[in-house]
PDB file of C-alpha atoms in Angstrom:
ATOM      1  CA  UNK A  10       0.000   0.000   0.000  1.00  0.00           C
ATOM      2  CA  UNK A  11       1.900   3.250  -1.320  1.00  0.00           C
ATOM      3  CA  UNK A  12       0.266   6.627  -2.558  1.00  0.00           C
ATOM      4  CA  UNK A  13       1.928   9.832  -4.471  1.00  0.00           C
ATOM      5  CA  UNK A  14       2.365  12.130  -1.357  1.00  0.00           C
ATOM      6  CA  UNK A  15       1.676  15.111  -3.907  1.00  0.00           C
ATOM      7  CA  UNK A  16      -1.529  13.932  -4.483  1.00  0.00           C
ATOM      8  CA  UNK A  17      -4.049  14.070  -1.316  1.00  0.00           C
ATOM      9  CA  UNK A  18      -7.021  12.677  -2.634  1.00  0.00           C
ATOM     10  CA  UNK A  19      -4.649   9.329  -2.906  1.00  0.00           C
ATOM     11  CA  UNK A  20      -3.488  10.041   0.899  1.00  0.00           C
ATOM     12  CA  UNK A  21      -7.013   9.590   1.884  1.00  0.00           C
ATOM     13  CA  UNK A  22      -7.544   6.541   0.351  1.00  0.00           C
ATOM     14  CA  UNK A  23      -4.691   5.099   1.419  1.00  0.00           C
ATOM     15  CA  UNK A  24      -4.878   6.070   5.412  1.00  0.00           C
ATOM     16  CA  UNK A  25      -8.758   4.823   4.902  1.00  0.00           C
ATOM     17  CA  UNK A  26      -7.414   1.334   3.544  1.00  0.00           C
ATOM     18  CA  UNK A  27      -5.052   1.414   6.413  1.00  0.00           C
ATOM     19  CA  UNK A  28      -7.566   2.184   8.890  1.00  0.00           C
ATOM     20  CA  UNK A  29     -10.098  -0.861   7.564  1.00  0.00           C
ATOM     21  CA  UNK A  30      -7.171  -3.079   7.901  1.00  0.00           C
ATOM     22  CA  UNK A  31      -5.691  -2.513  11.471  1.00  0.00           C
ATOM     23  CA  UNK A  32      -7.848  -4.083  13.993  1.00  0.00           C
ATOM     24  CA  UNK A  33      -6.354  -2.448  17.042  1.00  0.00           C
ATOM     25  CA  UNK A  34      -7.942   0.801  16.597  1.00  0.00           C
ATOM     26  CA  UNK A  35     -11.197  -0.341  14.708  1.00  0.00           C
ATOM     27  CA  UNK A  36     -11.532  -2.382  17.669  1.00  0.00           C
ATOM     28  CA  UNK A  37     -11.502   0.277  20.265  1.00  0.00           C
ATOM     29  CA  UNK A  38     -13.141   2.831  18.137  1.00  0.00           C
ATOM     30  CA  UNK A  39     -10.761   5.342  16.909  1.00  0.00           C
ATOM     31  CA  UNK A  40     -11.972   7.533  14.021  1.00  0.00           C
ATOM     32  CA  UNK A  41     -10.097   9.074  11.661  1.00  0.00           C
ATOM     33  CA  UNK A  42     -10.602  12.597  11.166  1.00  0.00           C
ATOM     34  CA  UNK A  43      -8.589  15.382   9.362  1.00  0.00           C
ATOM     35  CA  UNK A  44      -6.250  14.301   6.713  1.00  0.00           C
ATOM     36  CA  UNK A  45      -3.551  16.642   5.281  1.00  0.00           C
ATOM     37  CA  UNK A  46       0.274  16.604   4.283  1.00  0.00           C
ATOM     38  CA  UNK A  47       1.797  16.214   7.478  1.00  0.00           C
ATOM     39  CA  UNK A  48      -0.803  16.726   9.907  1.00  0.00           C
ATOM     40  CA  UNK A  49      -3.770  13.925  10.756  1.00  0.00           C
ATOM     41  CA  UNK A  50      -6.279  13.851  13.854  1.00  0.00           C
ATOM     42  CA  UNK A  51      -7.628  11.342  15.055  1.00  0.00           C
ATOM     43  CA  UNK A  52     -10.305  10.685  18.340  1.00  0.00           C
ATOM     44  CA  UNK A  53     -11.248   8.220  20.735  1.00  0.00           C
ATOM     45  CA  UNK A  54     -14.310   8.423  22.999  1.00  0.00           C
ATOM     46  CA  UNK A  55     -13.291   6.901  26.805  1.00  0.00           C
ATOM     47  CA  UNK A  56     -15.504   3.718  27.107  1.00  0.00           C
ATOM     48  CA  UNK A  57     -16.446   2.389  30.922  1.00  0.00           C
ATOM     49  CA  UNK A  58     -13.679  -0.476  30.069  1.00  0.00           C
ATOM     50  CA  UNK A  59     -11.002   1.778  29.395  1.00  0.00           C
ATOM     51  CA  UNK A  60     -10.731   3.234  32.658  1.00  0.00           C
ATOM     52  CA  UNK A  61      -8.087   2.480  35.447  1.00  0.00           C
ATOM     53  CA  UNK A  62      -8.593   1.597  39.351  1.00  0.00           C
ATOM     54  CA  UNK A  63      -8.622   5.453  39.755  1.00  0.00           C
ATOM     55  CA  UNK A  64     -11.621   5.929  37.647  1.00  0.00           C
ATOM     56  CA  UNK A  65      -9.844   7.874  34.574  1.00  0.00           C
ATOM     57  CA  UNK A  66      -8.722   6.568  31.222  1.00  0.00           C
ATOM     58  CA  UNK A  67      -5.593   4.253  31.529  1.00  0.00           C
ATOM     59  CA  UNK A  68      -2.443   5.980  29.893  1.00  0.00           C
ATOM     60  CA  UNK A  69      -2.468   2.533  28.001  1.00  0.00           C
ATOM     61  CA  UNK A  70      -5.248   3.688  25.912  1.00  0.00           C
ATOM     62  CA  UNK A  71      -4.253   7.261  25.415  1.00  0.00           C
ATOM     63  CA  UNK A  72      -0.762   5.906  24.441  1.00  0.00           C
ATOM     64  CA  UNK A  73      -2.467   3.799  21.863  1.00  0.00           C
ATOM     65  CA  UNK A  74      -4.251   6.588  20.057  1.00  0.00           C
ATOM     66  CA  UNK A  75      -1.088   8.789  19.856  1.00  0.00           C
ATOM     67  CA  UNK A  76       0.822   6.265  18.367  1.00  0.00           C
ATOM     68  CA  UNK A  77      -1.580   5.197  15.821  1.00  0.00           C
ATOM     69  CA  UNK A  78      -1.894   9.300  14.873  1.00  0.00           C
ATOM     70  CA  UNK A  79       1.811   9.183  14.795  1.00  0.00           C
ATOM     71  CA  UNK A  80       1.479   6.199  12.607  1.00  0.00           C
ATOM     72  CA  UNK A  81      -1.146   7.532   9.951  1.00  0.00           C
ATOM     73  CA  UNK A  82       0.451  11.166  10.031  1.00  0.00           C
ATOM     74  CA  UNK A  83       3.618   9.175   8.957  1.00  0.00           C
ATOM     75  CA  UNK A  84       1.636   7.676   5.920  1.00  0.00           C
ATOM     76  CA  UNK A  85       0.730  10.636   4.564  1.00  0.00           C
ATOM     77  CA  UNK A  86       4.071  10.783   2.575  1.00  0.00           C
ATOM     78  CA  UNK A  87       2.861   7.828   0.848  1.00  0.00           C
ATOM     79  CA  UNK A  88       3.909   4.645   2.629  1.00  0.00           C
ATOM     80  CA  UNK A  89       2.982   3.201   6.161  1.00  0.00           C
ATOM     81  CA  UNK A  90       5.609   3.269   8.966  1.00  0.00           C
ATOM     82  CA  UNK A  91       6.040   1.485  12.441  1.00  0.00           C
ATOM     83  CA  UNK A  92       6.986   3.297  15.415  1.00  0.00           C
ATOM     84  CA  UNK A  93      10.676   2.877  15.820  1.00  0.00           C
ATOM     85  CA  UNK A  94      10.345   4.735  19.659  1.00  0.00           C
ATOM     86  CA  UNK A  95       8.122   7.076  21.079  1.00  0.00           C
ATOM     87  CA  UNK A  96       7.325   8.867  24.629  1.00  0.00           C
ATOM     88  CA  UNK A  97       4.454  10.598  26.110  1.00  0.00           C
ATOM     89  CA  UNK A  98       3.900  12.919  28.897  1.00  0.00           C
ATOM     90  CA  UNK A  99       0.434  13.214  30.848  1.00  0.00           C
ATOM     91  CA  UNK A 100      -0.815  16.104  31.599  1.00  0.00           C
ATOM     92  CA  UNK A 101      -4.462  15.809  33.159  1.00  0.00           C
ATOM     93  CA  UNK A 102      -6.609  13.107  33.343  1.00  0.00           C
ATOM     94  CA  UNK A 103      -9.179  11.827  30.081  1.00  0.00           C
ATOM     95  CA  UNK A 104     -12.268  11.124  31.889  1.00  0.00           C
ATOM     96  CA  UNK A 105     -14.788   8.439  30.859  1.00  0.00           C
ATOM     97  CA  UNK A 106     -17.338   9.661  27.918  1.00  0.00           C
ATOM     98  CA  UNK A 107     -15.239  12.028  26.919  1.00  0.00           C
ATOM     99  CA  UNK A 108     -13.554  12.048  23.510  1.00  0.00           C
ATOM    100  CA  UNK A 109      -9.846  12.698  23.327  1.00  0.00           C
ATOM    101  CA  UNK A 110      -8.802  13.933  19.944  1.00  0.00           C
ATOM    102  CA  UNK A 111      -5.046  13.606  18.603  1.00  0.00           C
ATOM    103  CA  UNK A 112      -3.523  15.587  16.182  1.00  0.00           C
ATOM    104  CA  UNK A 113       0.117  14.607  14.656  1.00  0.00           C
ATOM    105  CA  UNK A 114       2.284  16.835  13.341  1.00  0.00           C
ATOM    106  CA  UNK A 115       5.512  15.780  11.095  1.00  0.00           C
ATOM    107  CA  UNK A 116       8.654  17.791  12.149  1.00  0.00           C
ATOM    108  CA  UNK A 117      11.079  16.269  10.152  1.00  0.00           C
ATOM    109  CA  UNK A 118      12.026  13.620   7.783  1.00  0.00           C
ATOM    110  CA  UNK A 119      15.002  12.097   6.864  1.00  0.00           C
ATOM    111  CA  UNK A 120      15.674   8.925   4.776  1.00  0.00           C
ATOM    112  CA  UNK A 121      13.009   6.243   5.788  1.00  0.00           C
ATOM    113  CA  UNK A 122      12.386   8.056   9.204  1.00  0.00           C
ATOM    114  CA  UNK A 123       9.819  10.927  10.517  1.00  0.00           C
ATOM    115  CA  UNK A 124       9.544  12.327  13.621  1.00  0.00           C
ATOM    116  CA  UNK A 125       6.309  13.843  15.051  1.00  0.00           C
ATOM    117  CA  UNK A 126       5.128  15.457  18.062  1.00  0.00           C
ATOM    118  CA  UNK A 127       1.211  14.438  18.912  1.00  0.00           C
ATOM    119  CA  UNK A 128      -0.729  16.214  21.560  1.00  0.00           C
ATOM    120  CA  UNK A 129      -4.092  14.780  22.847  1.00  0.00           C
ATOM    121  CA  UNK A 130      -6.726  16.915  23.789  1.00  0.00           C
ATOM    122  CA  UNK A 131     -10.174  16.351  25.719  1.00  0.00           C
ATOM    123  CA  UNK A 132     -12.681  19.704  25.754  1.00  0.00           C
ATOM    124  CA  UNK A 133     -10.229  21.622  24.892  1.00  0.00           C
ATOM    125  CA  UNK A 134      -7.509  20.227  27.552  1.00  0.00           C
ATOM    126  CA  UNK A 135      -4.471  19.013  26.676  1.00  0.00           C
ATOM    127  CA  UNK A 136      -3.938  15.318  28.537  1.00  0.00           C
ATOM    128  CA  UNK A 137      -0.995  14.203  27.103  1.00  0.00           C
ATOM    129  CA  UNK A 138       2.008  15.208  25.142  1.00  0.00           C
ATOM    130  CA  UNK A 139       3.479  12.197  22.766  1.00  0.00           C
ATOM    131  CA  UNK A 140       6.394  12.335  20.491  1.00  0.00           C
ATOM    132  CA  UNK A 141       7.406   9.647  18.298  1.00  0.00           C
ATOM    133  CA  UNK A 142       9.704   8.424  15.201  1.00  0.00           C
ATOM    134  CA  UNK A 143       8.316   6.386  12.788  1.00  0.00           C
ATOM    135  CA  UNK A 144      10.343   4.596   9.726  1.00  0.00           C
ATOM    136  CA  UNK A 145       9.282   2.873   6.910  1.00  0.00           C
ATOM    137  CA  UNK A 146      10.140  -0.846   7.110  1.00  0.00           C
ATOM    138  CA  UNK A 147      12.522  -1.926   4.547  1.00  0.00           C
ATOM    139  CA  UNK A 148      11.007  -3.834   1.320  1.00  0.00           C
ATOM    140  CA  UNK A 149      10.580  -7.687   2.222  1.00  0.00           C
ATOM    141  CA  UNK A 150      13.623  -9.843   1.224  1.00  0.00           C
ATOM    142  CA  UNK A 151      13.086 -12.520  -1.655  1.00  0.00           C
ATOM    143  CA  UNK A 152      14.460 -15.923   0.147  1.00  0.00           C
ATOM    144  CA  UNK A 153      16.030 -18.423  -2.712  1.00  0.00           C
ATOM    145  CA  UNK A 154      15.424 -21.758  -2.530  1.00  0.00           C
ATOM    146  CA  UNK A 155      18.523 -24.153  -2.246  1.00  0.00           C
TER     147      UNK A 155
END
């Protein structure tokens, strides 16, 4: 799965055919929302399961979502990436109903890598501050048969 990064309408697409194929965020709900050059958001509304013992979303979760953003904002110069490392800071608690909503921004690129920052906001509060490198995995080697 690889688009033209010049040409958006093929981004969409592809971060769409990404999205229907990893289970891990279909499965706990996250939406895709804005898609542009560099720059995606994503949300996550806080289900009763997703909380912790003290009755707020488990950093788990919130992890999760800003490394999938990181991962899609990645793709949107035209190939999908894994997350090579990544760390996030919490900065107030996600509380259950709400919806937290990521947005990933790319600061830089270089050779098969991208690094981008990702903060997490729930009505209007930031709860978390992620940043992350992502890298394009190298094309699958051939094996030859003896």
């Amino acid at each position: 799965m690889y688009a033209d990064p010049n040409d958006m309408n093929a981004i969409r697409e592809l971060l769409h055919e990404i999205l229907r194929n990893d289970p891990a965020p279909v499965h706990l709900g996250i939406e895709l929302g804005e898609i542009e050059q560099g720059r995606v958001t994503m949300s996550l509304t806080v289900e009763d399961f997703m909380a912790n013992g003290h009755g707020i979303c488990h950093g788990g979760y919130l992890f999760t979502l800003a490394d999938t953003t990181l991962a899609y904002c990645c793709a949107t110069a035209g190939a999908p990436i894994v997350t090579r490392n990544a760390e996030i800071t919490f900065t107030a608690p996600a509380h259950k109903g709400q919806t937290v909503t990521a947005t990933a921004t790319r600061r830089v690129s270089f050779g098969r890598n991208q690094i981008c920052d990702v903060a997490l906001e729930a009505d209007g509060v930031v709860v978390a501050y992620f940043t992350g490198q992502g890298t394009t995995p190298p094309a699958p080697k051939t094996q030859v048969q003896a």
